[in-house]
Short mmCIF file of C-alpha atoms in Angstrom, two decimals:
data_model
loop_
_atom_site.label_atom_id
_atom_site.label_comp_id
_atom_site.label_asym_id
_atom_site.label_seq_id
_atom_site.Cartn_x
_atom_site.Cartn_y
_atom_site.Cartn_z
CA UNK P 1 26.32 17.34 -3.34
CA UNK P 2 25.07 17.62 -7.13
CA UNK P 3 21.57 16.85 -7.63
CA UNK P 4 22.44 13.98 -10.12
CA UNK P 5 24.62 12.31 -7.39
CA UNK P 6 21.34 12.23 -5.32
CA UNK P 7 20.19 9.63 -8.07
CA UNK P 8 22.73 7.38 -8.06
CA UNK P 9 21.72 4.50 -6.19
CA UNK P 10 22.45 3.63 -2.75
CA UNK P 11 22.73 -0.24 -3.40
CA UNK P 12 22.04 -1.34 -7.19
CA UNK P 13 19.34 -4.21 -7.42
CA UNK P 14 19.05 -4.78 -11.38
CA UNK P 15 15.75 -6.32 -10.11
CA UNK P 16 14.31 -3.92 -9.01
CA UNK P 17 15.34 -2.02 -12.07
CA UNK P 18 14.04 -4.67 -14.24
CA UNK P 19 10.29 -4.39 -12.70
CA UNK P 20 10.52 -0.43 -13.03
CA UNK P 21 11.02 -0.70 -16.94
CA UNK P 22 8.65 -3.64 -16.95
CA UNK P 23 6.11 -1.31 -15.57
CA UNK P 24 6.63 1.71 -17.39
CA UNK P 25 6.40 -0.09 -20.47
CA UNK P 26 3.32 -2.10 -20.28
CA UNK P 27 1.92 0.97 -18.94
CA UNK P 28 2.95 2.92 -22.40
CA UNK P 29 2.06 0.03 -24.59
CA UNK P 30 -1.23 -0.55 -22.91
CA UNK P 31 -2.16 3.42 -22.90
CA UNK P 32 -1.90 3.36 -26.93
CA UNK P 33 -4.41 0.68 -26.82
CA UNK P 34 -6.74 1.44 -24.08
CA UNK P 35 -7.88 5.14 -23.46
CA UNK P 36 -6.19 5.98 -20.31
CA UNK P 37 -6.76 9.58 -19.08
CA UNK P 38 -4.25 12.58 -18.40
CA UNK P 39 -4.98 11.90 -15.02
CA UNK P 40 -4.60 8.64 -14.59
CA UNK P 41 -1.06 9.22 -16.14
CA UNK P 42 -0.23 11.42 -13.86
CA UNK P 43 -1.12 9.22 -10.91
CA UNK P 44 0.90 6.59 -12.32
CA UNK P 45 3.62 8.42 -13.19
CA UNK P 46 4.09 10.34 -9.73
CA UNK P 47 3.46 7.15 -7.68
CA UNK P 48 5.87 4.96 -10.19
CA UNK P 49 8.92 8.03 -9.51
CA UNK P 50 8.39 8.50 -5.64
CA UNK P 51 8.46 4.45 -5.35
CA UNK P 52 11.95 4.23 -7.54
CA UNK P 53 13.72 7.75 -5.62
CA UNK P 54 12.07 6.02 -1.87
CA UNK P 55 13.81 2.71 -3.25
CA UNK P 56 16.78 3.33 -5.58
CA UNK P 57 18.78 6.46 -4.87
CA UNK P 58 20.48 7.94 -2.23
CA UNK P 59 17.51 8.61 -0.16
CA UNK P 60 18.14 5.18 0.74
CA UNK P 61 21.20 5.89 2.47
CA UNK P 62 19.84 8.08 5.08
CA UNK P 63 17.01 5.89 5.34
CA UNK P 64 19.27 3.75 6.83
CA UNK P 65 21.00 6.34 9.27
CA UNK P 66 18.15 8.09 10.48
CA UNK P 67 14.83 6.79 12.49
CA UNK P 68 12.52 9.87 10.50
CA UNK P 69 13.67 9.81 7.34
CA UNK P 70 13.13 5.67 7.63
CA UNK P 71 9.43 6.21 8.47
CA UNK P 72 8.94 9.21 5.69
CA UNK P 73 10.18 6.18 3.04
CA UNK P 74 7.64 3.78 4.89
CA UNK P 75 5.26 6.70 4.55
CA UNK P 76 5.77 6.78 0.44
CA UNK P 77 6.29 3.18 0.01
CA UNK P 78 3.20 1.56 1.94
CA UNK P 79 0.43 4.41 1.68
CA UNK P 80 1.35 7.35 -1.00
CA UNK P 81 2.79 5.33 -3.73
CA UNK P 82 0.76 2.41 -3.98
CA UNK P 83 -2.41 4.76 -3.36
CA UNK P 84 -1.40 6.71 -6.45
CA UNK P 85 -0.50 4.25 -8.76
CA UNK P 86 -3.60 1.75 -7.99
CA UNK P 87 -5.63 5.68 -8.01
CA UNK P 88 -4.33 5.31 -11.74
CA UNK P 89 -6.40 1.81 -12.27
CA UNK P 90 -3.46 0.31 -14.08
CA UNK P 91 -4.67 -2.95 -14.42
CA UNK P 92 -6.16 -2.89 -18.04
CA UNK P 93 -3.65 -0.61 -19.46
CA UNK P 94 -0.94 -2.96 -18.28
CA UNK P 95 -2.80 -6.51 -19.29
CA UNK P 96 -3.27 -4.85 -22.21
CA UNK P 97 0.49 -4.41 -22.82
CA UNK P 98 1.16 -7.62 -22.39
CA UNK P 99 2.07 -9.74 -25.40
CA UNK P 100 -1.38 -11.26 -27.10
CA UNK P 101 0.03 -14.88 -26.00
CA UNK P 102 1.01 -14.01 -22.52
CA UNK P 103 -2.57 -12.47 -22.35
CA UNK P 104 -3.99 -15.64 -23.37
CA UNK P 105 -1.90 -17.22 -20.81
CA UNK P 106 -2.69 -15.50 -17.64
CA UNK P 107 -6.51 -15.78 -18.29
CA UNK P 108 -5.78 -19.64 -18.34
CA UNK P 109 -3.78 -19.31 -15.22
CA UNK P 110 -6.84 -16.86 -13.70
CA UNK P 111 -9.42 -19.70 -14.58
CA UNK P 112 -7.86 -22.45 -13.42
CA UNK P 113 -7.74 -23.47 -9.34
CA UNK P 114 -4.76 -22.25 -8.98
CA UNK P 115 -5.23 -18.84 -10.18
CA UNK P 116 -8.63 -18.70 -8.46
CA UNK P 117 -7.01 -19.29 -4.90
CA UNK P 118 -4.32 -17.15 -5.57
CA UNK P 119 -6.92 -14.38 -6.55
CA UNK P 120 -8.82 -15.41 -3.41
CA UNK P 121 -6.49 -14.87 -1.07
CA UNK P 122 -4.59 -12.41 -2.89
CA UNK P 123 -8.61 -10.41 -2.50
CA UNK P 124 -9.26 -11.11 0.88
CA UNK P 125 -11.19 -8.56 1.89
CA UNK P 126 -10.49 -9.67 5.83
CA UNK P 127 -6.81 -11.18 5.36
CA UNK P 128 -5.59 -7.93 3.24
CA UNK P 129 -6.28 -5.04 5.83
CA UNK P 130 -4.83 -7.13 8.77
CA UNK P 131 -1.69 -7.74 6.33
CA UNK P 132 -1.37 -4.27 5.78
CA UNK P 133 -1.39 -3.11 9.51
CA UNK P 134 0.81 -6.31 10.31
CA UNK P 135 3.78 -5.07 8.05
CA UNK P 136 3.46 -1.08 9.27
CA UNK P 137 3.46 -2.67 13.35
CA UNK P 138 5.63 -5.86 12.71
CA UNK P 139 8.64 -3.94 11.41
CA UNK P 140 8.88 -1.51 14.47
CA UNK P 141 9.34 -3.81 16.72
CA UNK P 142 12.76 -2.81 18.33
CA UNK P 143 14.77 -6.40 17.91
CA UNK P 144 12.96 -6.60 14.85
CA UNK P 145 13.93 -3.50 13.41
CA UNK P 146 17.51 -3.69 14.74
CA UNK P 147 18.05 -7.05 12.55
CA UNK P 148 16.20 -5.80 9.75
CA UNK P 149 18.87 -3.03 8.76
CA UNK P 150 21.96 -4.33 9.91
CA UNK P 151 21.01 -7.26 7.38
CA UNK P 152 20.60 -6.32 3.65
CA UNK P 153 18.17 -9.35 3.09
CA UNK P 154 15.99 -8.45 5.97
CA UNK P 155 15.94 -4.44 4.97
CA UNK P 156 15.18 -5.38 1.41
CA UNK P 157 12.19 -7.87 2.82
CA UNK P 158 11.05 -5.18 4.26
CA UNK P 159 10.80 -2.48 2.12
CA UNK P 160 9.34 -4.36 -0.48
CA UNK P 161 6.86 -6.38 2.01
CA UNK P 162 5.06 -3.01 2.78
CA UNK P 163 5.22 -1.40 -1.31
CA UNK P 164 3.26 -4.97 -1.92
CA UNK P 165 1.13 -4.78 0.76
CA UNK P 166 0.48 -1.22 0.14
CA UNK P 167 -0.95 -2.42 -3.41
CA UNK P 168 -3.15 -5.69 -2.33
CA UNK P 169 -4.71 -3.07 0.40
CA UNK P 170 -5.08 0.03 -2.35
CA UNK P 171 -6.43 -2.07 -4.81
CA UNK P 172 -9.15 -3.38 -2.71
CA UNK P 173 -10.39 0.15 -1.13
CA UNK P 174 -9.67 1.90 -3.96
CA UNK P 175 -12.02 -0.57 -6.66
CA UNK P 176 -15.11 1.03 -8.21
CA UNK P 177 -17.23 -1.39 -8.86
CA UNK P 178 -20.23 -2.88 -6.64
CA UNK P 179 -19.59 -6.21 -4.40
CA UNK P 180 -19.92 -8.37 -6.42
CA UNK P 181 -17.90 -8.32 -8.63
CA UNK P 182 -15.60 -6.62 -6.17
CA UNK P 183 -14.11 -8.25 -2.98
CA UNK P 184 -15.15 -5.20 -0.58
CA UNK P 185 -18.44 -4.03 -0.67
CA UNK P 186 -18.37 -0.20 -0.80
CA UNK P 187 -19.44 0.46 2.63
CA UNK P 188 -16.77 -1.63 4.00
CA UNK P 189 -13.75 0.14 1.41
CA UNK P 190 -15.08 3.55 3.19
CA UNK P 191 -15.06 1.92 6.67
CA UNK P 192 -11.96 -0.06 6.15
CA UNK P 193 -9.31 3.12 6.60
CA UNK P 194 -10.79 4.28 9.48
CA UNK P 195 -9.82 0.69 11.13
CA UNK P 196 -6.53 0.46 9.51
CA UNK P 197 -5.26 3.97 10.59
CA UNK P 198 -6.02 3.76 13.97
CA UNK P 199 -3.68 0.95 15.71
CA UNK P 200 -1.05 2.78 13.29
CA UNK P 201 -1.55 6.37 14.58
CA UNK P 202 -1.34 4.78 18.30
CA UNK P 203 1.86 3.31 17.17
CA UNK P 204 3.11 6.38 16.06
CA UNK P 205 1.59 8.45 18.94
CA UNK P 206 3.49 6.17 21.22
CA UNK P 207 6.90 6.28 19.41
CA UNK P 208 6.49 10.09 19.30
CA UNK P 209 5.85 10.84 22.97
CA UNK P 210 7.89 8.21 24.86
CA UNK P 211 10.82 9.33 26.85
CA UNK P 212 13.59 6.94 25.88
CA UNK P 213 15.25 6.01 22.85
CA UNK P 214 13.47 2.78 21.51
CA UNK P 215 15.76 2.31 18.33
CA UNK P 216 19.88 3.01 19.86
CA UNK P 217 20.63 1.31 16.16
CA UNK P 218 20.59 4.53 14.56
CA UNK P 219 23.12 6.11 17.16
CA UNK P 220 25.25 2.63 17.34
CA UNK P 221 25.81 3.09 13.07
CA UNK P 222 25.86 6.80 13.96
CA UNK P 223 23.31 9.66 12.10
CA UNK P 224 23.70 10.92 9.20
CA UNK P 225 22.95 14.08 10.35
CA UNK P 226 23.70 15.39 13.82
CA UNK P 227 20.38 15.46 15.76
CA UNK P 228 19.36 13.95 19.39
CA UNK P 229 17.78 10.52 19.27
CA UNK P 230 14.66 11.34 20.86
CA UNK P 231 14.36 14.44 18.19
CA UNK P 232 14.72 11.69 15.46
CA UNK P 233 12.48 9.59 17.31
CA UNK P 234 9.65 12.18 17.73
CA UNK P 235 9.65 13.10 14.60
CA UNK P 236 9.72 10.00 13.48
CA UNK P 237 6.64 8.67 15.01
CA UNK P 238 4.96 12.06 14.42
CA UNK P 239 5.49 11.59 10.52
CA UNK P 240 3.72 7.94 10.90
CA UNK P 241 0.89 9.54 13.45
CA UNK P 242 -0.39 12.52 11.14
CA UNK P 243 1.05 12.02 7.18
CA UNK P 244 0.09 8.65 7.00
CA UNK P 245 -3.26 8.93 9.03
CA UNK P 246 -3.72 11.32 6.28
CA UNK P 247 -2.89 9.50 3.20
CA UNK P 248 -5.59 7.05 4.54
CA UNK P 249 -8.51 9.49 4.88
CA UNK P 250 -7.61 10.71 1.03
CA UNK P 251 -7.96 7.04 0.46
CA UNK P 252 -11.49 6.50 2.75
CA UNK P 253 -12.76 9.82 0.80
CA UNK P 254 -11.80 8.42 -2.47
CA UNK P 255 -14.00 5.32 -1.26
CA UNK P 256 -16.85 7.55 -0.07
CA UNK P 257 -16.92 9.07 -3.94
CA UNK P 258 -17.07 5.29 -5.17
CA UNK P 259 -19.95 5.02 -2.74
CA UNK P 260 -21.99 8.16 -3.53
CA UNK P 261 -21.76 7.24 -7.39
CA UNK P 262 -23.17 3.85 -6.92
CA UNK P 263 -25.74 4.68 -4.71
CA UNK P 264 -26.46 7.41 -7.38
CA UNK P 265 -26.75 5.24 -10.34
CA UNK P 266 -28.95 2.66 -7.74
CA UNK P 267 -26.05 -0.07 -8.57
CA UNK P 268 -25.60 -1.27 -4.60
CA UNK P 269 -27.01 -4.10 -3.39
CA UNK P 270 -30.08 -4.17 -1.82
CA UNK P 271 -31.44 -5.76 1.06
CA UNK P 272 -32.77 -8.73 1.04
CA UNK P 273 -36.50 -8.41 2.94
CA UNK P 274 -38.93 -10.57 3.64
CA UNK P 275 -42.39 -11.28 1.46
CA UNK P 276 -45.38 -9.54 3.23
CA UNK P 277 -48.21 -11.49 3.63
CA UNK P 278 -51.03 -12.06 1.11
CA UNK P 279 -53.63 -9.64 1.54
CA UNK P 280 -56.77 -11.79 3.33
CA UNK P 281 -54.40 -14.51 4.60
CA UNK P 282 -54.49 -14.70 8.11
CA UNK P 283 -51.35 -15.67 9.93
CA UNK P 284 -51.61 -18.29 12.48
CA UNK P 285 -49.65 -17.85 15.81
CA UNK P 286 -47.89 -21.45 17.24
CA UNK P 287 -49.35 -22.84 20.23
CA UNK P 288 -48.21 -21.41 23.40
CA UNK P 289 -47.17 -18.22 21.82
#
């Protein structure tokens, strides 16, 4: 097969398409008016092109058709993607490329109620994590994950359940200013991984290691490439277990850098102590004390 072929897509969505360029252009326009970094570019740019080949080309195919391959494009499209494009700090560059009256217009919608609860929840510094571990568990469920790609509205749910949930979660551990203004204080971004990855690497542990074939969808629509379903399987859960664990403690070390600077420039909160006494004031103990 020619490499272009690879990059013809599975099943067009002009949709998804249309948020791609969307994007990529506010991105641009935004980067010619805010000073955004060679690196930061290159985040962006590597997390915006694994998203679109995970999402858009023929990888998509075998996604379907084999168990492994299905978990390395849940692998790029909840934790490596969205933790290198929010890595880039797009926000600004993109708000920036915004027309000057849409600008206008979404800081009206940010200070009104309804923008302030969406932002709330939207922030949550509880909600988000237990939304992102929800979507990884929720969609391996065997009758769940049976219906979800025999149906193209349920697959398409999916995938783009976890890319969004990958970016409400990234976006929270990966913020470098102190609480407040940010959601997550920074000992809880740093501690916030190490929760997260752990009911997923069990998940994956399990799937790995268990002795009967959990998914029989792939072999019922039949491989794309010859291998034994418990092979598929195993690696499969192996490539959720380690990979992903591993994305996340990049993620909890970026956090831990966030943490170090504050502390360094004495920006994190302190805590709140009591008033010692006066000197010469004598403190009286209640009765029956």
């Amino acid at each position: 097969m020619e490499l272009l072929d690879w990059l013809v897509p599975w099943e067009f969505s002009p949709t998804l398409v249309a948020l791609f360029l969307a994007a990529a252009v506010l991105f641009v326009r935004g980067g010619r008016a805010h000073r955004v970094s060679g690196a930061r570019k290159a985040l962006f740019w590597t997390g915006w092109v694994l998203l679109y080949l995970s999402l858009h080309t023929r990888l998509d195919y075998y996604a379907e058709r084999m168990f492994f391959i299905h978990r390395a494009q849940h692998l790029v499209l909840h934790h490596l993607g969205p933790l290198l494009l929010m890595g880039a700090y797009p926000g600004s560059a993109m708000r920036a490329g915004l027309p000057l009256a849409w600008r206008a217009a979404l800081r009206r919608f940010n200070a009104g109620s309804t923008g302030r609860l969406l932002i709330a929840v939207l922030t949550n510094k509880y909600f988000i994590p237990a939304l992102f571990v929800f979507l990884v568990l929720v969609w391996l469920l065997p009758t769940v994950q049976f219906y979800s790609m025999l149906d193209w509205r349920l697959y398409r749910l999916m995938n783009w359940s976890v890319v969004i949930s990958g970016f409400l979660y990234w976006n929270l551990v990966l913020d470098r200013r102190p609480a407040p203004p940010a959601a997550m204080s920074p000992g809880g971004r740093v501690l916030s991984p190490v929760f997260t990855m752990a009911p997923q690497m069990v998940a994956g542990a399990y799937i790995a290691l268990t002795s009967r074939d959990l998914y029989p969808l792939f072999e019922l629509c039949g491989r794309a490439i010859a291998m034994p379903a418990l092979m598929d399987q195993s690696i499969g859960g192996l490539t959720m277990w380690i990979p992903a664990a591993l994305v996340e403690v990049v993620g909890l070390l970026i956090a831990l850098g966030t943490l170090m600077r504050l502390s360094g420039k004495h920006r994190l909160p302190e805590r709140r102590r009591r008033p010692a006494p006066a000197a010469g004031k004598k403190t009286t103990r209640p009765a029956g004390a």
